């Protein structure tokens, strides 16, 4: 079992390296049906999740995979590096659900690619930015 950590992710300097580190197999996806869906929605609408989610976005300066020059303009998504399961939610496995080491800010496209990535769904990574063209929060 692969354990991914935020600390290890931050040692990688490029979007490609971070994406390769984060991407999941195509079979690992959120279950979005039946009771699983109900518990998922309940978790993602809980006040505690909202608090932790905000903390992660602030830490990552609202940038894609916390890369300083890749600011996110749409609503940021906070992704679990090691995907959570319904059992994690039911067992209140806080270490996986809320540990900042297991959370990273990503854009919608990057999130899709991490979960369902194939050549057709890869995010279009921005080309090199010019100096000064950086995250507005920095
Ligand atoms: Zn995710």
PDB file of C-alpha atoms and ligand atoms in Angstrom:
ATOM      1  CA  UNK A   1       0.000   0.000   0.000  1.00  0.00           C
ATOM      2  CA  UNK A   2       1.367   3.376  -1.009  1.00  0.00           C
ATOM      3  CA  UNK A   3       1.293   6.063   1.640  1.00  0.00           C
ATOM      4  CA  UNK A   4       1.496   9.557   0.204  1.00  0.00           C
ATOM      5  CA  UNK A   5       2.311  12.565   2.405  1.00  0.00           C
ATOM      6  CA  UNK A   6       2.094  16.306   1.932  1.00  0.00           C
ATOM      7  CA  UNK A   7       5.648  16.692   3.238  1.00  0.00           C
ATOM      8  CA  UNK A   8       6.988  14.359   0.570  1.00  0.00           C
ATOM      9  CA  UNK A   9       4.882  16.042  -2.114  1.00  0.00           C
ATOM     10  CA  UNK A  10       6.381  19.432  -1.227  1.00  0.00           C
ATOM     11  CA  UNK A  11       9.875  18.128  -1.977  1.00  0.00           C
ATOM     12  CA  UNK A  12       8.883  17.842  -5.645  1.00  0.00           C
ATOM     13  CA  UNK A  13       9.462  20.940  -7.729  1.00  0.00           C
ATOM     14  CA  UNK A  14       7.391  20.407 -10.874  1.00  0.00           C
ATOM     15  CA  UNK A  15       3.711  19.935 -11.692  1.00  0.00           C
ATOM     16  CA  UNK A  16       4.564  16.690 -13.496  1.00  0.00           C
ATOM     17  CA  UNK A  17       6.380  15.179 -10.528  1.00  0.00           C
ATOM     18  CA  UNK A  18       3.586  16.150  -8.153  1.00  0.00           C
ATOM     19  CA  UNK A  19       0.947  14.811 -10.517  1.00  0.00           C
ATOM     20  CA  UNK A  20       2.795  11.507 -10.963  1.00  0.00           C
ATOM     21  CA  UNK A  21       3.061  11.200  -7.183  1.00  0.00           C
ATOM     22  CA  UNK A  22      -0.637  11.889  -6.611  1.00  0.00           C
ATOM     23  CA  UNK A  23      -2.309  10.055  -9.465  1.00  0.00           C
ATOM     24  CA  UNK A  24      -4.434   7.040  -8.570  1.00  0.00           C
ATOM     25  CA  UNK A  25      -5.220   3.934 -10.502  1.00  0.00           C
ATOM     26  CA  UNK A  26      -8.330   4.186 -12.647  1.00  0.00           C
ATOM     27  CA  UNK A  27     -10.106   1.714 -10.352  1.00  0.00           C
ATOM     28  CA  UNK A  28      -9.724   3.920  -7.274  1.00  0.00           C
ATOM     29  CA  UNK A  29     -12.592   6.346  -7.324  1.00  0.00           C
ATOM     30  CA  UNK A  30     -15.128   7.783  -4.955  1.00  0.00           C
ATOM     31  CA  UNK A  31     -18.214   5.642  -4.699  1.00  0.00           C
ATOM     32  CA  UNK A  32     -21.070   7.921  -5.569  1.00  0.00           C
ATOM     33  CA  UNK A  33     -24.112   5.707  -5.272  1.00  0.00           C
ATOM     34  CA  UNK A  34     -26.533   4.470  -2.624  1.00  0.00           C
ATOM     35  CA  UNK A  35     -25.702   4.805   1.053  1.00  0.00           C
ATOM     36  CA  UNK A  36     -22.053   5.512   0.211  1.00  0.00           C
ATOM     37  CA  UNK A  37     -23.181   8.657  -1.492  1.00  0.00           C
ATOM     38  CA  UNK A  38     -25.255   9.677   1.519  1.00  0.00           C
ATOM     39  CA  UNK A  39     -22.323   9.286   3.929  1.00  0.00           C
ATOM     40  CA  UNK A  40     -19.970  11.037   1.520  1.00  0.00           C
ATOM     41  CA  UNK A  41     -22.291  14.016   1.277  1.00  0.00           C
ATOM     42  CA  UNK A  42     -22.775  14.111   5.021  1.00  0.00           C
ATOM     43  CA  UNK A  43     -19.010  14.139   5.563  1.00  0.00           C
ATOM     44  CA  UNK A  44     -18.304  16.819   2.952  1.00  0.00           C
ATOM     45  CA  UNK A  45     -21.001  19.083   4.364  1.00  0.00           C
ATOM     46  CA  UNK A  46     -19.868  18.771   8.006  1.00  0.00           C
ATOM     47  CA  UNK A  47     -18.607  21.940   9.753  1.00  0.00           C
ATOM     48  CA  UNK A  48     -15.363  20.184  10.688  1.00  0.00           C
ATOM     49  CA  UNK A  49     -14.598  19.308   7.077  1.00  0.00           C
ATOM     50  CA  UNK A  50     -15.294  22.915   6.044  1.00  0.00           C
ATOM     51  CA  UNK A  51     -12.916  24.182   8.714  1.00  0.00           C
ATOM     52  CA  UNK A  52     -10.108  21.794   7.718  1.00  0.00           C
ATOM     53  CA  UNK A  53     -10.760  22.400   4.020  1.00  0.00           C
ATOM     54  CA  UNK A  54     -10.305  26.158   4.522  1.00  0.00           C
ATOM     55  CA  UNK A  55      -7.122  25.562   6.470  1.00  0.00           C
ATOM     56  CA  UNK A  56      -5.689  23.523   3.591  1.00  0.00           C
ATOM     57  CA  UNK A  57      -6.595  26.141   0.978  1.00  0.00           C
ATOM     58  CA  UNK A  58      -4.962  28.901   3.025  1.00  0.00           C
ATOM     59  CA  UNK A  59      -1.846  26.772   3.584  1.00  0.00           C
ATOM     60  CA  UNK A  60      -1.595  26.047  -0.157  1.00  0.00           C
ATOM     61  CA  UNK A  61      -2.322  29.692  -1.096  1.00  0.00           C
ATOM     62  CA  UNK A  62      -5.179  28.405  -3.250  1.00  0.00           C
ATOM     63  CA  UNK A  63      -2.685  27.092  -5.790  1.00  0.00           C
ATOM     64  CA  UNK A  64      -2.954  23.872  -7.811  1.00  0.00           C
ATOM     65  CA  UNK A  65      -1.079  21.087  -5.959  1.00  0.00           C
ATOM     66  CA  UNK A  66       0.329  23.982  -3.894  1.00  0.00           C
ATOM     67  CA  UNK A  67       2.543  25.060  -6.805  1.00  0.00           C
ATOM     68  CA  UNK A  68       3.034  28.799  -6.146  1.00  0.00           C
ATOM     69  CA  UNK A  69       2.608  29.917  -9.764  1.00  0.00           C
ATOM     70  CA  UNK A  70      -0.495  27.871 -10.519  1.00  0.00           C
ATOM     71  CA  UNK A  71      -3.277  29.791  -8.841  1.00  0.00           C
ATOM     72  CA  UNK A  72      -6.775  28.338  -9.095  1.00  0.00           C
ATOM     73  CA  UNK A  73      -9.436  30.675 -10.433  1.00  0.00           C
ATOM     74  CA  UNK A  74     -12.470  28.444  -9.989  1.00  0.00           C
ATOM     75  CA  UNK A  75     -13.551  26.860  -6.696  1.00  0.00           C
ATOM     76  CA  UNK A  76     -10.570  24.916  -5.314  1.00  0.00           C
ATOM     77  CA  UNK A  77     -10.977  21.234  -4.461  1.00  0.00           C
ATOM     78  CA  UNK A  78      -9.322  19.734  -1.401  1.00  0.00           C
ATOM     79  CA  UNK A  79      -8.197  16.201  -2.233  1.00  0.00           C
ATOM     80  CA  UNK A  80      -7.185  13.312   0.054  1.00  0.00           C
ATOM     81  CA  UNK A  81      -3.719  12.104  -1.006  1.00  0.00           C
ATOM     82  CA  UNK A  82      -4.599   8.643   0.252  1.00  0.00           C
ATOM     83  CA  UNK A  83      -8.222   8.240  -0.821  1.00  0.00           C
ATOM     84  CA  UNK A  84     -10.775   7.843   1.933  1.00  0.00           C
ATOM     85  CA  UNK A  85     -13.357   5.101   1.980  1.00  0.00           C
ATOM     86  CA  UNK A  86     -16.852   4.868   3.390  1.00  0.00           C
ATOM     87  CA  UNK A  87     -15.371   2.811   6.243  1.00  0.00           C
ATOM     88  CA  UNK A  88     -13.043   5.711   7.106  1.00  0.00           C
ATOM     89  CA  UNK A  89     -16.100   7.952   7.381  1.00  0.00           C
ATOM     90  CA  UNK A  90     -18.152   5.434   9.369  1.00  0.00           C
ATOM     91  CA  UNK A  91     -15.220   4.667  11.717  1.00  0.00           C
ATOM     92  CA  UNK A  92     -14.369   8.382  12.045  1.00  0.00           C
ATOM     93  CA  UNK A  93     -10.786   7.623  11.000  1.00  0.00           C
ATOM     94  CA  UNK A  94      -9.609  11.162  11.732  1.00  0.00           C
ATOM     95  CA  UNK A  95      -6.035  10.575  10.711  1.00  0.00           C
ATOM     96  CA  UNK A  96      -7.121   9.955   7.143  1.00  0.00           C
ATOM     97  CA  UNK A  97     -10.109  12.298   7.064  1.00  0.00           C
ATOM     98  CA  UNK A  98      -8.642  15.443   8.621  1.00  0.00           C
ATOM     99  CA  UNK A  99      -4.844  15.161   8.841  1.00  0.00           C
ATOM    100  CA  UNK A 100      -3.327  18.038   6.872  1.00  0.00           C
ATOM    101  CA  UNK A 101      -0.616  15.607   5.696  1.00  0.00           C
ATOM    102  CA  UNK A 102      -3.318  13.776   3.769  1.00  0.00           C
ATOM    103  CA  UNK A 103      -4.810  16.869   2.116  1.00  0.00           C
ATOM    104  CA  UNK A 104      -3.866  19.037  -0.856  1.00  0.00           C
ATOM    105  CA  UNK A 105      -5.543  21.843  -2.818  1.00  0.00           C
ATOM    106  CA  UNK A 106      -6.146  21.060  -6.493  1.00  0.00           C
ATOM    107  CA  UNK A 107      -8.055  22.453  -9.454  1.00  0.00           C
ATOM    108  CA  UNK A 108     -11.033  20.634 -10.956  1.00  0.00           C
ATOM    109  CA  UNK A 109      -9.029  19.408 -13.964  1.00  0.00           C
ATOM    110  CA  UNK A 110      -6.138  18.214 -11.856  1.00  0.00           C
ATOM    111  CA  UNK A 111      -8.547  16.439  -9.536  1.00  0.00           C
ATOM    112  CA  UNK A 112     -10.203  14.662 -12.448  1.00  0.00           C
ATOM    113  CA  UNK A 113      -6.817  13.610 -13.771  1.00  0.00           C
ATOM    114  CA  UNK A 114      -5.630  12.364 -10.371  1.00  0.00           C
ATOM    115  CA  UNK A 115      -8.697  10.163  -9.965  1.00  0.00           C
ATOM    116  CA  UNK A 116      -9.499   9.107 -13.511  1.00  0.00           C
ATOM    117  CA  UNK A 117      -6.300  10.078 -15.286  1.00  0.00           C
ATOM    118  CA  UNK A 118      -5.607   8.837 -18.751  1.00  0.00           C
ATOM    119  CA  UNK A 119      -3.966  10.615 -21.640  1.00  0.00           C
ATOM    120  CA  UNK A 120      -7.284  12.088 -22.725  1.00  0.00           C
ATOM    121  CA  UNK A 121      -8.180  13.496 -19.319  1.00  0.00           C
ATOM    122  CA  UNK A 122      -4.839  14.907 -18.252  1.00  0.00           C
ATOM    123  CA  UNK A 123      -5.058  18.525 -17.180  1.00  0.00           C
ATOM    124  CA  UNK A 124      -3.554  21.011 -19.547  1.00  0.00           C
ATOM    125  CA  UNK A 125      -0.658  22.233 -17.485  1.00  0.00           C
ATOM    126  CA  UNK A 126       0.011  25.933 -17.924  1.00  0.00           C
ATOM    127  CA  UNK A 127       3.138  26.774 -19.870  1.00  0.00           C
ATOM    128  CA  UNK A 128       5.993  28.464 -18.031  1.00  0.00           C
ATOM    129  CA  UNK A 129       4.870  31.704 -16.498  1.00  0.00           C
ATOM    130  CA  UNK A 130       6.695  34.987 -16.745  1.00  0.00           C
ATOM    131  CA  UNK A 131       8.466  36.435 -13.703  1.00  0.00           C
ATOM    132  CA  UNK A 132       6.042  38.391 -11.560  1.00  0.00           C
ATOM    133  CA  UNK A 133       3.077  36.424 -12.889  1.00  0.00           C
ATOM    134  CA  UNK A 134       2.551  34.584  -9.642  1.00  0.00           C
ATOM    135  CA  UNK A 135      -0.075  33.638  -7.138  1.00  0.00           C
ATOM    136  CA  UNK A 136      -1.860  36.857  -6.067  1.00  0.00           C
ATOM    137  CA  UNK A 137      -1.616  35.814  -2.410  1.00  0.00           C
ATOM    138  CA  UNK A 138       2.163  35.572  -2.427  1.00  0.00           C
TER     139      UNK A 138
HETATM  140 ZN1  LIG B   1      -9.945  13.419  -4.613  1.00  0.00          ZN
END
